[in-house]
Amino acid sequence: MSQKSTLKSNPDACPLASKCGGCQLQNMTYERQLRWKQARSEILLKKFGKVSKIVGMDSPYHYRNKVQAAFGRTKSGKIISGVYQSGSHRIVNVDSCMTEDETADKIIVDIRSMLPEFKIKTYDEDHNFGFLRHVLVKRGFSSGEVMVVIVGAEPRFPMKNKFTDALLKKHPEITTVIFNINPGKTNLVLGKREEILFGSGYIEDTLCGCTFRISSRSFYQINPVQTEKLYNKAMELAQLNENTSVIDAYCGIGTIGLVAAKTAGNVIGVELNPDAVKDAISNAKANNAENAHFYCADAGDFMEELAMQGEKTDVVFMDPPRAGSTKKFIDSVVKMSPERVVYISCNPETLARDLEYFIRKNYQVKRICPYDMFPQTNHIECISLLIKKHE
Ligand code: SAH
């Protein structure tokens, strides 16, 4: 089954699929998607050992806890909001999306309908004119808390308090509203400046029995149902006990490290994004994890520094972005000589490259377990376990 077969081959395909392009596997039923991902994982990773059966979702819809909508107008002046057509800046109007949280979609559609009454103009990026660029909604699936971020192109937000009140009236489930100012000519959704219009400015959610604070800019896994399965597997492979020392690299808001801290002796987390590190530190406090400490740095620089000081560790969790890790990072891990490295990857191509490098450095690949974190799309997540060889 190729990715190119027609949308007609899936009777449940989304009506927007050909315009939007965000869900590359809409031409396949979910069963077929899983087979496609299994085959793709095997092509790239089989040379390292057996690839386990991919873990899919029971219900592969509306799994995204974070929804981002761009706002604009059609040529005839109609206000639209939704996603950019793949590879372009043309907005595809979305009322409801198969992968997005349904509450978030309803909030975005209601904001769209409220704009004329509040005389809020959408932003026109070609002429650098107007106000509303994006709306971002994050919902804690287990807490039910909802964050709405209104992204404006300038600091003046007309009638912001009245607008917030009207929105809360329509959606009492919203627990915080943030105004984010993003004036630049940029592809980034969020700007640096923020003003809290309602609530605390963050939401909380629970994963694997730990509570996490999530702010507008920090990374949080977008599919919490699959994330729990993924983290449980990561913990199983790590075989932690009260004497284990752990490093959680590319740690985001500290989720993996804090789940590990319940069992391990001590945990050190490292992450580049300062907002995420702030969240990780307050998450450690909220979960009484006195044995977990988080640092803001490039993971490669940080590990090199620890390795140079002669530090050792028992387990390394690493969860880098799509580009994968670096030789500097892996060389330093090897110097710190952990028995186990649990590598979580969202890109099997860079995973294959990095596993190859670990093997040259005397590590052995023991397990490769694909997870479907992003149903309907062609993205594949894998956990891999590496063990130090003892000659
Ligand atoms: N482990 C976390 C986050 C994984 S996403 C979780 O499961 O939620 C990858 C993270 O790597 C992001 O938070 C990103 O900000 C961070 N990152 C990207 N490049 C980095 C680098 N060079 N050093 C440290 N962290 C980095």
Short mmCIF file of C-alpha atoms and ligand atoms in Angstrom, two decimals:
data_model
loop_
_atom_site.label_atom_id
_atom_site.label_comp_id
_atom_site.label_asym_id
_atom_site.label_seq_id
_atom_site.Cartn_x
_atom_site.Cartn_y
_atom_site.Cartn_z
CA MET A 1 0.00 0.00 0.00
CA SER A 2 1.66 3.21 -1.04
CA GLN A 3 1.13 6.59 0.57
CA LYS A 4 -0.08 7.77 -2.83
CA SER A 5 -3.15 5.54 -3.20
CA THR A 6 -6.32 7.58 -3.50
CA LEU A 7 -8.43 8.93 -0.67
CA LYS A 8 -11.30 6.83 -1.99
CA SER A 9 -9.56 3.74 -0.55
CA ASN A 10 -10.62 4.92 2.93
CA PRO A 11 -14.37 5.37 3.32
CA ASP A 12 -13.78 7.27 6.59
CA ALA A 13 -11.39 9.84 5.08
CA CYS A 14 -11.72 13.44 6.27
CA PRO A 15 -13.53 15.72 3.77
CA LEU A 16 -10.70 18.28 4.11
CA ALA A 17 -7.89 15.75 3.58
CA SER A 18 -6.90 16.73 0.05
CA LYS A 19 -6.93 20.48 0.81
CA CYS A 20 -5.23 20.33 4.20
CA GLY A 21 -2.53 17.70 3.75
CA GLY A 22 -1.80 17.49 7.47
CA CYS A 23 -2.91 13.86 7.66
CA GLN A 24 -0.78 12.14 5.05
CA LEU A 25 -2.28 8.68 5.64
CA GLN A 26 -5.95 9.57 5.21
CA ASN A 27 -6.00 7.33 2.16
CA MET A 28 -5.70 4.30 4.46
CA THR A 29 -7.95 2.76 7.08
CA TYR A 30 -6.37 2.82 10.54
CA GLU A 31 -5.41 -0.85 10.34
CA ARG A 32 -3.54 -0.18 7.11
CA GLN A 33 -1.84 2.87 8.58
CA LEU A 34 -0.45 0.69 11.36
CA ARG A 35 0.80 -1.85 8.85
CA TRP A 36 2.41 0.94 6.82
CA LYS A 37 4.19 2.31 9.93
CA GLN A 38 5.31 -1.18 10.95
CA ALA A 39 6.80 -1.77 7.51
CA ARG A 40 8.50 1.63 7.46
CA SER A 41 10.00 1.07 10.95
CA GLU A 42 11.28 -2.32 9.80
CA ILE A 43 12.89 -0.95 6.65
CA LEU A 44 14.84 1.58 8.71
CA LEU A 45 15.50 -0.32 11.92
CA LYS A 46 15.38 -4.07 11.31
CA LYS A 47 19.15 -4.16 10.83
CA PHE A 48 19.52 -3.43 14.56
CA GLY A 49 17.25 -6.27 15.72
CA LYS A 50 13.64 -7.34 15.92
CA VAL A 51 11.12 -4.51 15.66
CA SER A 52 8.16 -5.14 18.04
CA LYS A 53 4.59 -4.80 16.88
CA ILE A 54 3.52 -1.16 16.76
CA VAL A 55 1.25 -0.04 19.62
CA GLY A 56 -1.75 1.74 18.11
CA MET A 57 -4.79 3.54 19.58
CA ASP A 58 -8.22 2.03 20.25
CA SER A 59 -9.81 5.23 18.98
CA PRO A 60 -7.39 7.09 16.68
CA TYR A 61 -9.39 10.35 16.54
CA HIS A 62 -9.46 13.68 18.40
CA TYR A 63 -6.28 12.75 20.24
CA ARG A 64 -4.52 16.13 19.98
CA ASN A 65 -4.64 18.05 23.27
CA LYS A 66 -3.13 21.14 21.62
CA VAL A 67 -4.79 22.89 18.70
CA GLN A 68 -3.45 25.85 16.81
CA ALA A 69 -5.54 27.84 14.32
CA ALA A 70 -4.34 30.58 11.99
CA PHE A 71 -6.81 33.39 11.29
CA GLY A 72 -7.35 35.26 8.02
CA ARG A 73 -9.88 36.21 5.37
CA THR A 74 -10.86 34.86 2.00
CA LYS A 75 -10.68 37.11 -1.09
CA SER A 76 -14.36 37.89 -0.61
CA GLY A 77 -13.72 39.00 2.98
CA LYS A 78 -15.10 36.01 4.90
CA ILE A 79 -13.24 35.32 8.16
CA ILE A 80 -11.63 31.89 8.23
CA SER A 81 -9.56 29.96 10.76
CA GLY A 82 -7.74 26.67 10.58
CA VAL A 83 -4.52 25.12 9.39
CA TYR A 84 -2.08 26.14 6.69
CA GLN A 85 -2.29 23.97 3.61
CA SER A 86 0.81 21.76 3.66
CA GLY A 87 3.84 23.65 2.37
CA SER A 88 2.00 26.97 1.96
CA HIS A 89 0.58 29.90 3.89
CA ARG A 90 -2.92 29.44 2.53
CA ILE A 91 -5.39 28.87 5.37
CA VAL A 92 -7.80 25.94 5.07
CA ASN A 93 -10.95 26.74 7.04
CA VAL A 94 -11.54 24.06 9.69
CA ASP A 95 -14.69 23.69 11.77
CA SER A 96 -13.79 20.32 13.15
CA CYS A 97 -10.73 18.14 12.61
CA MET A 98 -10.50 14.38 13.07
CA THR A 99 -7.29 14.54 15.07
CA GLU A 100 -7.94 17.65 17.18
CA ASP A 101 -9.64 17.89 20.56
CA GLU A 102 -13.33 18.61 19.98
CA THR A 103 -13.66 21.19 22.77
CA ALA A 104 -10.70 23.12 21.35
CA ASP A 105 -12.25 23.15 17.87
CA LYS A 106 -15.55 24.47 19.24
CA ILE A 107 -13.77 27.28 21.12
CA ILE A 108 -11.90 28.31 17.97
CA VAL A 109 -15.07 28.34 15.83
CA ASP A 110 -16.82 30.46 18.49
CA ILE A 111 -13.93 32.93 18.61
CA ARG A 112 -14.18 33.23 14.83
CA SER A 113 -17.87 34.08 15.08
CA MET A 114 -17.25 36.65 17.85
CA LEU A 115 -14.75 38.76 15.89
CA PRO A 116 -17.15 41.11 14.01
CA GLU A 117 -19.04 42.02 17.20
CA PHE A 118 -15.78 43.00 18.91
CA LYS A 119 -14.42 44.67 15.77
CA ILE A 120 -11.35 42.47 15.86
CA LYS A 121 -9.58 42.32 12.51
CA THR A 122 -7.67 39.26 11.42
CA TYR A 123 -4.00 39.78 10.62
CA ASP A 124 -2.96 40.01 6.97
CA GLU A 125 0.65 38.90 6.73
CA ASP A 126 1.16 40.15 3.16
CA HIS A 127 0.35 43.73 4.14
CA ASN A 128 1.39 43.50 7.81
CA PHE A 129 -2.03 44.82 8.80
CA GLY A 130 -4.72 43.80 11.30
CA PHE A 131 -4.58 42.07 14.67
CA LEU A 132 -5.55 38.42 15.26
CA ARG A 133 -2.92 35.98 14.00
CA HIS A 134 -3.60 32.71 15.81
CA VAL A 135 -5.56 31.07 18.55
CA LEU A 136 -3.91 28.26 20.49
CA VAL A 137 -5.90 25.98 22.78
CA LYS A 138 -4.41 23.40 25.15
CA ARG A 139 -6.59 21.04 27.18
CA GLY A 140 -5.49 18.74 29.98
CA PHE A 141 -7.26 15.51 29.09
CA SER A 142 -7.23 14.19 32.65
CA SER A 143 -7.64 17.53 34.50
CA GLY A 144 -10.18 19.04 32.09
CA GLU A 145 -8.34 22.41 32.37
CA VAL A 146 -8.36 24.54 29.23
CA MET A 147 -5.93 27.28 28.13
CA VAL A 148 -6.78 29.71 25.35
CA VAL A 149 -4.01 31.87 23.90
CA ILE A 150 -5.00 34.79 21.68
CA VAL A 151 -2.04 35.77 19.51
CA GLY A 152 -2.17 39.37 18.31
CA ALA A 153 0.20 41.26 16.00
CA GLU A 154 0.33 44.34 18.25
CA PRO A 155 0.06 45.14 21.96
CA ARG A 156 -3.27 46.93 21.58
CA PHE A 157 -6.07 44.38 21.95
CA PRO A 158 -9.37 46.26 21.61
CA MET A 159 -11.98 45.41 24.26
CA LYS A 160 -9.85 42.56 25.60
CA ASN A 161 -11.67 42.29 28.92
CA LYS A 162 -15.14 42.32 27.38
CA PHE A 163 -13.98 39.81 24.80
CA THR A 164 -12.58 37.52 27.52
CA ASP A 165 -15.80 37.75 29.54
CA ALA A 166 -17.90 36.91 26.50
CA LEU A 167 -15.67 33.94 25.65
CA LEU A 168 -15.83 32.61 29.23
CA LYS A 169 -19.60 32.91 29.16
CA LYS A 170 -19.75 30.73 26.06
CA HIS A 171 -17.11 28.32 27.37
CA PRO A 172 -17.08 28.12 31.17
CA GLU A 173 -14.69 25.15 30.89
CA ILE A 174 -11.86 27.58 30.00
CA THR A 175 -9.57 27.95 33.03
CA THR A 176 -7.05 30.47 31.70
CA VAL A 177 -6.86 33.03 28.88
CA ILE A 178 -3.57 34.52 27.71
CA PHE A 179 -2.86 37.38 25.31
CA ASN A 180 0.37 36.74 23.41
CA ILE A 181 1.94 39.54 21.38
CA ASN A 182 3.72 38.47 18.21
CA PRO A 183 4.57 41.54 16.13
CA GLY A 184 7.34 40.12 13.94
CA LYS A 185 7.34 38.88 10.36
CA THR A 186 7.74 35.31 11.48
CA ASN A 187 6.55 31.75 11.01
CA LEU A 188 6.53 31.19 14.76
CA VAL A 189 3.05 31.09 16.23
CA LEU A 190 3.90 32.64 19.59
CA GLY A 191 5.76 35.82 20.41
CA LYS A 192 7.82 36.41 23.57
CA ARG A 193 5.52 38.86 25.42
CA GLU A 194 2.42 37.68 27.24
CA GLU A 195 -0.33 39.11 29.38
CA ILE A 196 -2.63 36.89 31.43
CA LEU A 197 -6.25 37.94 30.89
CA PHE A 198 -7.85 35.29 33.09
CA GLY A 199 -6.73 32.53 35.47
CA SER A 200 -3.22 31.41 36.32
CA GLY A 201 -1.56 31.48 32.88
CA TYR A 202 -0.98 27.74 32.84
CA ILE A 203 -2.91 24.47 32.97
CA GLU A 204 -2.12 21.27 34.80
CA ASP A 205 -2.47 17.70 33.67
CA THR A 206 -1.74 14.25 35.07
CA LEU A 207 0.37 11.58 33.38
CA CYS A 208 1.47 8.28 34.95
CA GLY A 209 0.35 9.54 38.38
CA CYS A 210 2.40 12.78 38.25
CA THR A 211 0.97 16.29 37.91
CA PHE A 212 2.44 18.61 35.30
CA ARG A 213 2.20 22.34 34.81
CA ILE A 214 2.01 23.35 31.17
CA SER A 215 2.55 26.93 30.01
CA SER A 216 1.77 28.34 26.58
CA ARG A 217 5.25 27.92 25.12
CA SER A 218 6.58 24.73 26.67
CA PHE A 219 6.52 21.41 24.86
CA TYR A 220 4.05 18.83 26.15
CA GLN A 221 3.30 15.55 24.36
CA ILE A 222 0.20 16.13 22.23
CA ASN A 223 -1.27 12.64 22.58
CA PRO A 224 -1.54 11.89 26.31
CA VAL A 225 -3.25 8.49 25.85
CA GLN A 226 -0.29 7.13 23.88
CA THR A 227 2.24 9.04 25.97
CA GLU A 228 1.24 7.07 29.08
CA LYS A 229 1.83 3.81 27.20
CA LEU A 230 5.16 5.13 25.88
CA TYR A 231 6.40 6.28 29.28
CA ASN A 232 5.32 3.03 30.97
CA LYS A 233 7.39 1.13 28.40
CA ALA A 234 10.32 3.52 28.91
CA MET A 235 10.22 2.83 32.69
CA GLU A 236 9.98 -0.93 32.14
CA LEU A 237 13.05 -0.88 29.87
CA ALA A 238 15.04 1.31 32.27
CA GLN A 239 14.69 -1.13 35.22
CA LEU A 240 15.03 1.53 37.85
CA ASN A 241 15.49 1.03 41.57
CA GLU A 242 16.17 3.29 44.54
CA ASN A 243 19.91 3.30 43.82
CA THR A 244 19.69 4.19 40.14
CA SER A 245 21.04 7.54 38.97
CA VAL A 246 19.18 8.87 35.93
CA ILE A 247 19.66 11.54 33.29
CA ASP A 248 16.61 12.80 31.39
CA ALA A 249 18.00 14.60 28.34
CA TYR A 250 15.83 16.82 26.11
CA CYS A 251 13.44 16.67 29.07
CA GLY A 252 10.83 19.32 28.13
CA ILE A 253 8.76 20.03 31.25
CA GLY A 254 10.38 17.08 33.04
CA THR A 255 7.72 14.47 32.39
CA ILE A 256 9.93 11.40 31.89
CA GLY A 257 12.36 12.44 34.63
CA LEU A 258 9.62 12.99 37.18
CA VAL A 259 7.92 9.67 36.44
CA ALA A 260 11.38 8.06 36.84
CA ALA A 261 12.03 10.00 40.09
CA LYS A 262 9.25 8.02 41.81
CA THR A 263 11.46 4.91 41.66
CA ALA A 264 15.03 6.08 40.95
CA GLY A 265 17.62 7.39 43.42
CA ASN A 266 18.21 10.69 41.69
CA VAL A 267 17.34 12.38 38.40
CA ILE A 268 19.03 15.17 36.46
CA GLY A 269 17.08 16.72 33.58
CA VAL A 270 18.44 18.98 30.85
CA GLU A 271 16.49 21.07 28.35
CA LEU A 272 17.20 24.03 26.06
CA ASN A 273 13.88 25.90 26.32
CA PRO A 274 13.93 28.12 29.44
CA ASP A 275 10.12 28.16 29.78
CA ALA A 276 10.03 24.36 29.80
CA VAL A 277 12.81 24.22 32.42
CA LYS A 278 10.86 26.63 34.64
CA ASP A 279 7.86 24.32 34.33
CA ALA A 280 10.04 21.28 35.07
CA ILE A 281 11.37 22.87 38.27
CA SER A 282 7.89 23.73 39.52
CA ASN A 283 6.67 20.28 38.47
CA ALA A 284 9.41 18.71 40.62
CA LYS A 285 8.13 20.73 43.60
CA ALA A 286 4.48 19.91 42.90
CA ASN A 287 5.30 16.19 42.83
CA ASN A 288 7.58 16.35 45.92
CA ALA A 289 10.44 15.03 43.81
CA GLU A 290 13.33 16.27 45.93
CA ASN A 291 15.59 13.85 44.08
CA ALA A 292 15.05 15.57 40.69
CA HIS A 293 16.95 18.63 39.42
CA PHE A 294 16.55 20.42 36.10
CA TYR A 295 18.99 22.54 34.15
CA CYS A 296 18.66 24.83 31.14
CA ALA A 297 21.39 24.06 28.59
CA ASP A 298 22.15 22.44 25.28
CA ALA A 299 22.04 18.71 26.04
CA GLY A 300 25.38 18.08 24.25
CA ASP A 301 27.23 20.87 26.12
CA PHE A 302 25.73 19.80 29.43
CA MET A 303 26.65 16.14 29.05
CA GLU A 304 30.14 17.02 27.88
CA GLU A 305 30.63 19.10 31.01
CA LEU A 306 29.41 16.27 33.29
CA ALA A 307 31.56 13.72 31.45
CA MET A 308 34.62 15.99 31.76
CA GLN A 309 34.08 16.21 35.51
CA GLY A 310 34.21 12.40 35.59
CA GLU A 311 30.52 11.98 36.50
CA LYS A 312 28.92 8.56 35.92
CA THR A 313 25.27 7.58 35.57
CA ASP A 314 23.24 4.35 35.45
CA VAL A 315 20.46 5.22 33.02
CA VAL A 316 20.07 7.87 30.32
CA PHE A 317 16.67 8.69 28.86
CA MET A 318 17.02 10.74 25.70
CA ASP A 319 14.14 12.21 23.71
CA PRO A 320 15.60 14.59 21.12
CA PRO A 321 13.65 16.53 18.48
CA ARG A 322 13.31 15.26 14.88
CA ALA A 323 16.90 16.14 14.00
CA GLY A 324 18.05 13.51 16.50
CA SER A 325 21.02 13.79 18.84
CA THR A 326 24.65 14.76 18.23
CA LYS A 327 28.03 13.03 18.31
CA LYS A 328 29.03 15.34 21.14
CA PHE A 329 26.04 14.17 23.21
CA ILE A 330 26.54 10.47 22.44
CA ASP A 331 30.32 10.61 23.04
CA SER A 332 29.65 12.16 26.44
CA VAL A 333 26.98 9.57 27.29
CA VAL A 334 29.49 6.84 26.48
CA LYS A 335 32.06 8.45 28.83
CA MET A 336 29.48 8.49 31.62
CA SER A 337 29.06 4.76 30.94
CA PRO A 338 25.37 4.08 31.74
CA GLU A 339 24.27 0.42 31.69
CA ARG A 340 21.08 1.42 29.88
CA VAL A 341 20.14 4.11 27.40
CA VAL A 342 16.44 4.47 26.63
CA TYR A 343 16.20 6.43 23.38
CA ILE A 344 12.76 7.84 22.52
CA SER A 345 12.63 9.12 18.98
CA CYS A 346 10.06 10.86 16.80
CA ASN A 347 12.07 10.23 13.63
CA PRO A 348 13.24 6.69 12.79
CA GLU A 349 15.75 8.03 10.24
CA THR A 350 17.79 10.02 12.76
CA LEU A 351 17.25 7.21 15.29
CA ALA A 352 18.90 4.76 12.86
CA ARG A 353 21.84 7.14 12.39
CA ASP A 354 22.30 7.60 16.16
CA LEU A 355 21.92 3.89 16.96
CA GLU A 356 24.65 3.17 14.43
CA TYR A 357 26.93 5.57 16.28
CA PHE A 358 26.12 4.04 19.69
CA ILE A 359 26.97 0.58 18.30
CA ARG A 360 30.40 1.84 17.22
CA LYS A 361 30.87 3.00 20.80
CA ASN A 362 30.27 -0.43 22.34
CA TYR A 363 26.53 -0.33 22.95
CA GLN A 364 24.08 -2.98 21.82
CA VAL A 365 20.50 -2.41 20.64
CA LYS A 366 18.21 -4.66 22.69
CA ARG A 367 14.70 -3.46 21.90
CA ILE A 368 12.91 -1.39 19.25
CA CYS A 369 9.25 -0.62 19.98
CA PRO A 370 7.23 1.63 17.64
CA TYR A 371 4.27 3.61 19.03
CA ASP A 372 1.59 5.38 17.06
CA MET A 373 1.55 8.80 18.68
CA PHE A 374 0.15 10.59 15.62
CA PRO A 375 -2.59 8.53 13.92
CA GLN A 376 -3.61 9.65 10.40
CA THR A 377 -0.17 11.25 9.87
CA ASN A 378 3.01 9.61 8.59
CA HIS A 379 4.95 10.28 11.82
CA ILE A 380 6.43 7.34 13.68
CA GLU A 381 7.62 7.28 17.29
CA CYS A 382 9.97 4.55 18.58
CA ILE A 383 11.53 3.58 21.87
CA SER A 384 14.80 1.81 21.68
CA LEU A 385 16.82 0.22 24.48
CA LEU A 386 20.62 0.23 24.30
CA ILE A 387 22.77 -1.75 26.72
CA LYS A 388 26.46 -1.37 27.42
CA LYS A 389 28.52 -4.32 26.19
CA HIS A 390 30.77 -6.01 28.73
CA GLU A 391 33.63 -7.89 27.06
N1 SAH B 1 11.00 14.49 26.90
C1 SAH B 1 10.00 15.51 26.76
C2 SAH B 1 10.22 16.45 25.56
C3 SAH B 1 10.62 15.84 24.26
S1 SAH B 1 10.55 16.93 22.87
C4 SAH B 1 8.63 14.88 26.73
O1 SAH B 1 8.47 13.67 26.60
O2 SAH B 1 7.65 15.63 26.84
C5 SAH B 1 12.18 17.40 22.64
C6 SAH B 1 12.65 18.49 23.59
O3 SAH B 1 14.03 18.74 23.28
C7 SAH B 1 11.93 19.82 23.46
O4 SAH B 1 11.45 20.22 24.73
C8 SAH B 1 13.03 20.80 22.98
O5 SAH B 1 12.90 22.11 23.50
C9 SAH B 1 14.29 20.13 23.49
N2 SAH B 1 15.55 20.44 22.79
C10 SAH B 1 15.74 20.68 21.48
N3 SAH B 1 17.05 20.83 21.21
C11 SAH B 1 17.71 20.69 22.39
C12 SAH B 1 19.09 20.74 22.75
N4 SAH B 1 20.03 20.97 21.85
N5 SAH B 1 19.41 20.53 24.05
C13 SAH B 1 18.44 20.28 24.98
N6 SAH B 1 17.13 20.22 24.68
C14 SAH B 1 16.75 20.43 23.40
#
